[in-house]
Amino acid sequence: MKTKRLPLLLLSFFLCSCSTNPLYAPPAYDGSLFEENYLRNYDEIGDKECSLIGERVVFQRATEAYEDGEAYFFDGDQESQSDSFPSFGMKDRYPELFTYTDADGKVVPYERLDSIASRLDDEGERSFGKDHALAHVDEGFKQGVLSKLYNGQLECHSWYANARVQMEEEGFKTLLPKTLVDGDVFALSLRGNTSENTEARFVTADVVLRFYVDHEGVYDYYELVYEKAMFPINSGGSAVSLVGSSLLDAFGESFFEKGIVGYAISFEMPEEGYFEGYENYRFSYAEEGPFFGFSVYEVMFIDSSWK
Amino acid sequence: MLLVKKFLNMESLKRYGVPFVVLALLFLLSFGAGDRGNGLLVYWILFFVLAAGLAIFSNGPLFGPKAERGLRLSYFIPLLVFLLFASINRFYVDSFGAFASCLLLFVGLFSSFLVGYFLRNSEVFKPKCLFFAILLGLALLVSVNLIANLASYPLFYPLTHSSYVYFYEGIPHRIGNESNYLYNFTLTLVKPDVAVGPAAVLASGAASLFYWKKENKAEIAVNALTSAIGWLFLLSMVDVKGICLSLLAILILVLYRYLKVKEEPGKVPTIAFWTVIGLGLLFLFLVILNGAFEFSFISSSPLLDAIFNSGRFSSINKTVSALFHGGSYAGASTGDVILSILFGVYHDSYTVFGGGSPLPITELSNFSFEFEILLEGGFVPFVAMIILILYSTGSLRRYLIRGKDDAGKAGLVALVLGIFFFYTFGYDALPFAVNRFTASSYFSPLFNSFWPLVLLLILGYTYTPGQEEKKVMEEEVKA
């Protein structure tokens, strides 16, 4: 018996490896080829998905393109200021979200809309992204490839693949590390990317969101669509669209009753509204390029409560 | 009550108190307690107090017979020159501001040597006590590192999953570039070599298993268990360098155990030894000259270029180049160059070997503590250190083979060999794990590491004069 104790002890030692932070084989969504970097088959909901709760809610043109805090949009080759942009942007709808109370008790606008990751806990100028990053909620939001969406960085800042999650139309489905029990405004920062450099322009797509509720072991869902959301592509690293709306306006008070345990993002491309030449672009399942992808930089549940 | 009275008896305190404190300090040092920030400063002060206390309250002679004085100086002079100019120099005083800190470093390091030296003849302070104090401290440190790694990464990950990444706050971290390390009670991510170092030294301690007598069952068990932890870590990290260097240390001790090695080595081994040393010094001289003058005949030859300009020699060339250019890329005065060569460069200096952009020297790691000493202190402490290494080799050899075989003695020598081998080939002055968005800060081998204190204490404790020195001593005593 004594001789068996040592091997058993050693065996128990080697069974310790039990990290919860998943490992990713190279290129880990940061390859030199554009088509290597799609997040594909990322589905934590699996076949437990059940049925739609209520009806699909559709918002039209809930998009604002911004750069460094100043909204602008492309009109072909021209740039215009936000005054002439249709007022469906988040800054127009929810102006109070883009302000904070400073040390003197004054309500001031954020100096920056986003923060470069790795400075999440740095003191310095306040930013909308840093203040509302989900990484502050729980350690679970800091782990995994989707932690790129919770670190307060809404723009590229030359981090390229390290700042974004690049996806195809099917997008991804994920469970949240904690259960969302209260909140209101949901937002995501996104843009498009191609494997070729072209002129800066907009692309239009329907952003389809699902919010999952755990219903006796299966996941029923609420569905929300931002119709014909416009977001820039190939316009330099700092142009993204901030897309979002109030979840309570969309679904009513019952939305948070059971708590939201996961969400999914996917895209639908209506035929009209594509930029010229889109029909020549592919997603990664095609053999040849040029390739196009949706790039999400940040997912935010603003002023939310969790358990 | 009787035990307490016995312990508080002044004679008992004098007999057991200081050795107990020294052993406790060695244990804590080896565990890495207080290894961060100003923690080492406390050890420097404590060692000074202990050395001073031993000097003041000792009953017998501390430094040995007067006749030995001249011969002791041949060891102490290079030791003092090395410690003085490696501790107090332009690199440290410029960057760390306070001259007092540098002085405390010098005093602390010398005191740790003296503490070992003063206790070398102590009946209570036996070799195996030191050996186990260090071994247990290292075992505790390495076992925490091992468990943390097993919990965080797959087994044998440096071999099987080296290029895999995990994401933290959106930033990818390549697991092959990191290891867990308990740095002053905080788990920190360091480069694999940094975590392997203590394990390699711990694994070298297995050499003394060949020296224990059969009746020393408890000692054998503790030695085996603690060394096994070191080996487990080395194997889990698949660190070939650490495994080879630990095996080398063990092999040397095993050879001394089973071969009839005489204290007087004889002509042939002596000639062979000094030939090897001579060739090594010649090679070192060529490396230094190439670093200083960037010989075109070396860079134009593929073979010579591969030997002298690639790998870690690239870093050494940059170090030597910094010294020979006064640490400046814009040109330095002759006086500044001479001072840099002799006494090192300032902390904010640059190196320009091989062209390209000037590199701040604090972004440079030589992967060898000897060349970090060269960078920080210049050639004066570097040459003194080489002389000290040669003298220490003789001293340790005599310590090991004189008198009866003793596992504690063998263990101490094994630890010294383990420390010397690993930190000659594996010291990383930029220890922290990096990703594409971070860089490690510079870690000095003297200012920021506990190893010099441990090593110097062992060298002081094991100091053994040569037979010739003993003969001269005996003749003078007779006279």
PDB file of N, CA and C in Angstrom, chain A residues 14-54:
ATOM      1  N   PHE A  14      -0.452  16.303 -10.767  1.00  0.00           N
ATOM      2  CA  PHE A  14      -0.522  16.622 -12.187  1.00  0.00           C
ATOM      3  C   PHE A  14      -1.944  16.841 -12.674  1.00  0.00           C
ATOM      4  N   LEU A  15      -2.924  16.511 -11.858  1.00  0.00           N
ATOM      5  CA  LEU A  15      -4.299  16.755 -12.256  1.00  0.00           C
ATOM      6  C   LEU A  15      -4.747  18.144 -11.832  1.00  0.00           C
ATOM      7  N   CYS A  16      -3.802  18.939 -11.341  1.00  0.00           N
ATOM      8  CA  CYS A  16      -4.195  20.234 -10.824  1.00  0.00           C
ATOM      9  C   CYS A  16      -4.589  21.214 -11.919  1.00  0.00           C
ATOM     10  N   SER A  17      -4.077  21.033 -13.117  1.00  0.00           N
ATOM     11  CA  SER A  17      -4.247  22.067 -14.134  1.00  0.00           C
ATOM     12  C   SER A  17      -5.710  22.325 -14.411  1.00  0.00           C
ATOM     13  N   CYS A  18      -6.210  23.438 -13.951  1.00  0.00           N
ATOM     14  CA  CYS A  18      -7.655  23.643 -14.012  1.00  0.00           C
ATOM     15  C   CYS A  18      -7.979  25.116 -14.195  1.00  0.00           C
ATOM     16  N   SER A  19      -7.169  25.806 -15.005  1.00  0.00           N
ATOM     17  CA  SER A  19      -7.421  27.229 -15.200  1.00  0.00           C
ATOM     18  C   SER A  19      -8.756  27.454 -15.880  1.00  0.00           C
ATOM     19  N   THR A  20      -9.448  28.549 -15.487  1.00  0.00           N
ATOM     20  CA  THR A  20     -10.728  28.862 -16.093  1.00  0.00           C
ATOM     21  C   THR A  20     -10.569  29.794 -17.287  1.00  0.00           C
ATOM     22  N   ASN A  21      -9.371  30.308 -17.489  1.00  0.00           N
ATOM     23  CA  ASN A  21      -9.162  31.220 -18.611  1.00  0.00           C
ATOM     24  C   ASN A  21      -8.732  30.384 -19.816  1.00  0.00           C
ATOM     25  N   PRO A  22      -9.596  30.298 -20.832  1.00  0.00           N
ATOM     26  CA  PRO A  22      -9.306  29.379 -21.933  1.00  0.00           C
ATOM     27  C   PRO A  22      -8.065  29.782 -22.723  1.00  0.00           C
ATOM     28  N   LEU A  23      -7.425  28.780 -23.308  1.00  0.00           N
ATOM     29  CA  LEU A  23      -6.268  28.997 -24.159  1.00  0.00           C
ATOM     30  C   LEU A  23      -6.682  28.927 -25.617  1.00  0.00           C
ATOM     31  N   TYR A  24      -5.989  29.707 -26.449  1.00  0.00           N
ATOM     32  CA  TYR A  24      -6.304  29.754 -27.867  1.00  0.00           C
ATOM     33  C   TYR A  24      -5.041  29.441 -28.659  1.00  0.00           C
ATOM     34  N   ALA A  25      -5.206  28.523 -29.603  1.00  0.00           N
ATOM     35  CA  ALA A  25      -4.063  28.166 -30.436  1.00  0.00           C
ATOM     36  C   ALA A  25      -3.748  29.311 -31.393  1.00  0.00           C
ATOM     37  N   PRO A  26      -2.490  29.435 -31.789  1.00  0.00           N
ATOM     38  CA  PRO A  26      -2.160  30.479 -32.749  1.00  0.00           C
ATOM     39  C   PRO A  26      -2.868  30.254 -34.068  1.00  0.00           C
ATOM     40  N   PRO A  27      -3.262  31.303 -34.846  1.00  0.00           N
ATOM     41  CA  PRO A  27      -2.894  32.700 -34.615  1.00  0.00           C
ATOM     42  C   PRO A  27      -3.761  33.443 -33.617  1.00  0.00           C
ATOM     43  N   ALA A  28      -4.748  32.772 -33.002  1.00  0.00           N
ATOM     44  CA  ALA A  28      -5.550  33.383 -31.929  1.00  0.00           C
ATOM     45  C   ALA A  28      -6.158  34.709 -32.380  1.00  0.00           C
ATOM     46  N   TYR A  29      -6.752  34.682 -33.546  1.00  0.00           N
ATOM     47  CA  TYR A  29      -7.495  35.820 -34.097  1.00  0.00           C
ATOM     48  C   TYR A  29      -6.596  37.034 -34.361  1.00  0.00           C
ATOM     49  N   ASP A  30      -5.296  36.783 -34.506  1.00  0.00           N
ATOM     50  CA  ASP A  30      -4.374  37.883 -34.796  1.00  0.00           C
ATOM     51  C   ASP A  30      -3.373  37.453 -35.854  1.00  0.00           C
ATOM     52  N   GLY A  31      -3.862  36.729 -36.864  1.00  0.00           N
ATOM     53  CA  GLY A  31      -2.980  36.252 -37.911  1.00  0.00           C
ATOM     54  C   GLY A  31      -2.686  37.338 -38.923  1.00  0.00           C
ATOM     55  N   SER A  32      -1.704  37.065 -39.769  1.00  0.00           N
ATOM     56  CA  SER A  32      -1.320  38.044 -40.785  1.00  0.00           C
ATOM     57  C   SER A  32      -2.348  38.091 -41.913  1.00  0.00           C
ATOM     58  N   LEU A  33      -3.144  37.053 -42.050  1.00  0.00           N
ATOM     59  CA  LEU A  33      -4.176  37.041 -43.085  1.00  0.00           C
ATOM     60  C   LEU A  33      -5.512  37.432 -42.480  1.00  0.00           C
ATOM     61  N   PHE A  34      -6.214  38.325 -43.159  1.00  0.00           N
ATOM     62  CA  PHE A  34      -7.496  38.824 -42.663  1.00  0.00           C
ATOM     63  C   PHE A  34      -8.462  37.686 -42.386  1.00  0.00           C
ATOM     64  N   GLU A  35      -8.496  36.724 -43.298  1.00  0.00           N
ATOM     65  CA  GLU A  35      -9.489  35.658 -43.190  1.00  0.00           C
ATOM     66  C   GLU A  35      -9.197  34.676 -42.059  1.00  0.00           C
ATOM     67  N   GLU A  36      -8.020  34.781 -41.431  1.00  0.00           N
ATOM     68  CA  GLU A  36      -7.700  33.907 -40.294  1.00  0.00           C
ATOM     69  C   GLU A  36      -8.328  34.419 -38.998  1.00  0.00           C
ATOM     70  N   ASN A  37      -8.812  35.647 -39.019  1.00  0.00           N
ATOM     71  CA  ASN A  37      -9.129  36.301 -37.747  1.00  0.00           C
ATOM     72  C   ASN A  37     -10.611  36.362 -37.407  1.00  0.00           C
ATOM     73  N   TYR A  38     -11.441  35.650 -38.181  1.00  0.00           N
ATOM     74  CA  TYR A  38     -12.856  35.631 -37.832  1.00  0.00           C
ATOM     75  C   TYR A  38     -13.090  34.786 -36.582  1.00  0.00           C
ATOM     76  N   LEU A  39     -13.970  35.273 -35.721  1.00  0.00           N
ATOM     77  CA  LEU A  39     -14.448  34.465 -34.602  1.00  0.00           C
ATOM     78  C   LEU A  39     -15.597  33.629 -35.149  1.00  0.00           C
ATOM     79  N   ARG A  40     -15.362  32.344 -35.297  1.00  0.00           N
ATOM     80  CA  ARG A  40     -16.375  31.484 -35.894  1.00  0.00           C
ATOM     81  C   ARG A  40     -16.794  30.391 -34.934  1.00  0.00           C
ATOM     82  N   ASN A  41     -18.010  29.920 -35.086  1.00  0.00           N
ATOM     83  CA  ASN A  41     -18.525  28.802 -34.281  1.00  0.00           C
ATOM     84  C   ASN A  41     -18.411  29.074 -32.791  1.00  0.00           C
ATOM     85  N   TYR A  42     -18.573  30.336 -32.403  1.00  0.00           N
ATOM     86  CA  TYR A  42     -18.524  30.664 -30.977  1.00  0.00           C
ATOM     87  C   TYR A  42     -19.954  30.671 -30.464  1.00  0.00           C
ATOM     88  N   ASP A  43     -20.352  29.579 -29.859  1.00  0.00           N
ATOM     89  CA  ASP A  43     -21.747  29.416 -29.446  1.00  0.00           C
ATOM     90  C   ASP A  43     -21.770  28.752 -28.082  1.00  0.00           C
ATOM     91  N   GLU A  44     -21.969  29.526 -27.046  1.00  0.00           N
ATOM     92  CA  GLU A  44     -22.052  28.978 -25.699  1.00  0.00           C
ATOM     93  C   GLU A  44     -23.495  28.636 -25.319  1.00  0.00           C
ATOM     94  N   ILE A  45     -24.450  28.995 -26.199  1.00  0.00           N
ATOM     95  CA  ILE A  45     -25.854  28.689 -25.919  1.00  0.00           C
ATOM     96  C   ILE A  45     -26.169  27.279 -26.418  1.00  0.00           C
ATOM     97  N   GLY A  46     -25.639  26.987 -27.571  1.00  0.00           N
ATOM     98  CA  GLY A  46     -25.771  25.640 -28.108  1.00  0.00           C
ATOM     99  C   GLY A  46     -27.200  25.329 -28.471  1.00  0.00           C
ATOM    100  N   ASP A  47     -27.565  24.055 -28.261  1.00  0.00           N
ATOM    101  CA  ASP A  47     -28.906  23.636 -28.673  1.00  0.00           C
ATOM    102  C   ASP A  47     -29.941  23.826 -27.576  1.00  0.00           C
ATOM    103  N   LYS A  48     -29.541  24.623 -26.579  1.00  0.00           N
ATOM    104  CA  LYS A  48     -30.512  24.871 -25.517  1.00  0.00           C
ATOM    105  C   LYS A  48     -31.420  26.058 -25.838  1.00  0.00           C
ATOM    106  N   GLU A  49     -31.196  26.630 -27.018  1.00  0.00           N
ATOM    107  CA  GLU A  49     -32.017  27.791 -27.392  1.00  0.00           C
ATOM    108  C   GLU A  49     -33.445  27.338 -27.631  1.00  0.00           C
ATOM    109  N   CYS A  50     -34.377  28.090 -27.089  1.00  0.00           N
ATOM    110  CA  CYS A  50     -35.774  27.668 -27.182  1.00  0.00           C
ATOM    111  C   CYS A  50     -36.576  28.618 -28.069  1.00  0.00           C
ATOM    112  N   SER A  51     -37.242  29.570 -27.456  1.00  0.00           N
ATOM    113  CA  SER A  51     -38.150  30.349 -28.281  1.00  0.00           C
ATOM    114  C   SER A  51     -38.095  31.833 -27.960  1.00  0.00           C
ATOM    115  N   LEU A  52     -38.614  32.590 -28.908  1.00  0.00           N
ATOM    116  CA  LEU A  52     -38.650  34.041 -28.799  1.00  0.00           C
ATOM    117  C   LEU A  52     -39.682  34.447 -27.753  1.00  0.00           C
ATOM    118  N   ILE A  53     -39.304  35.401 -26.929  1.00  0.00           N
ATOM    119  CA  ILE A  53     -40.237  35.961 -25.945  1.00  0.00           C
ATOM    120  C   ILE A  53     -40.879  37.194 -26.564  1.00  0.00           C
ATOM    121  N   GLY A  54     -42.145  37.194 -26.661  1.00  0.00           N
ATOM    122  CA  GLY A  54     -42.837  38.331 -27.258  1.00  0.00           C
ATOM    123  C   GLY A  54     -42.559  38.421 -28.746  1.00  0.00           C
TER     124      GLY A  54
END
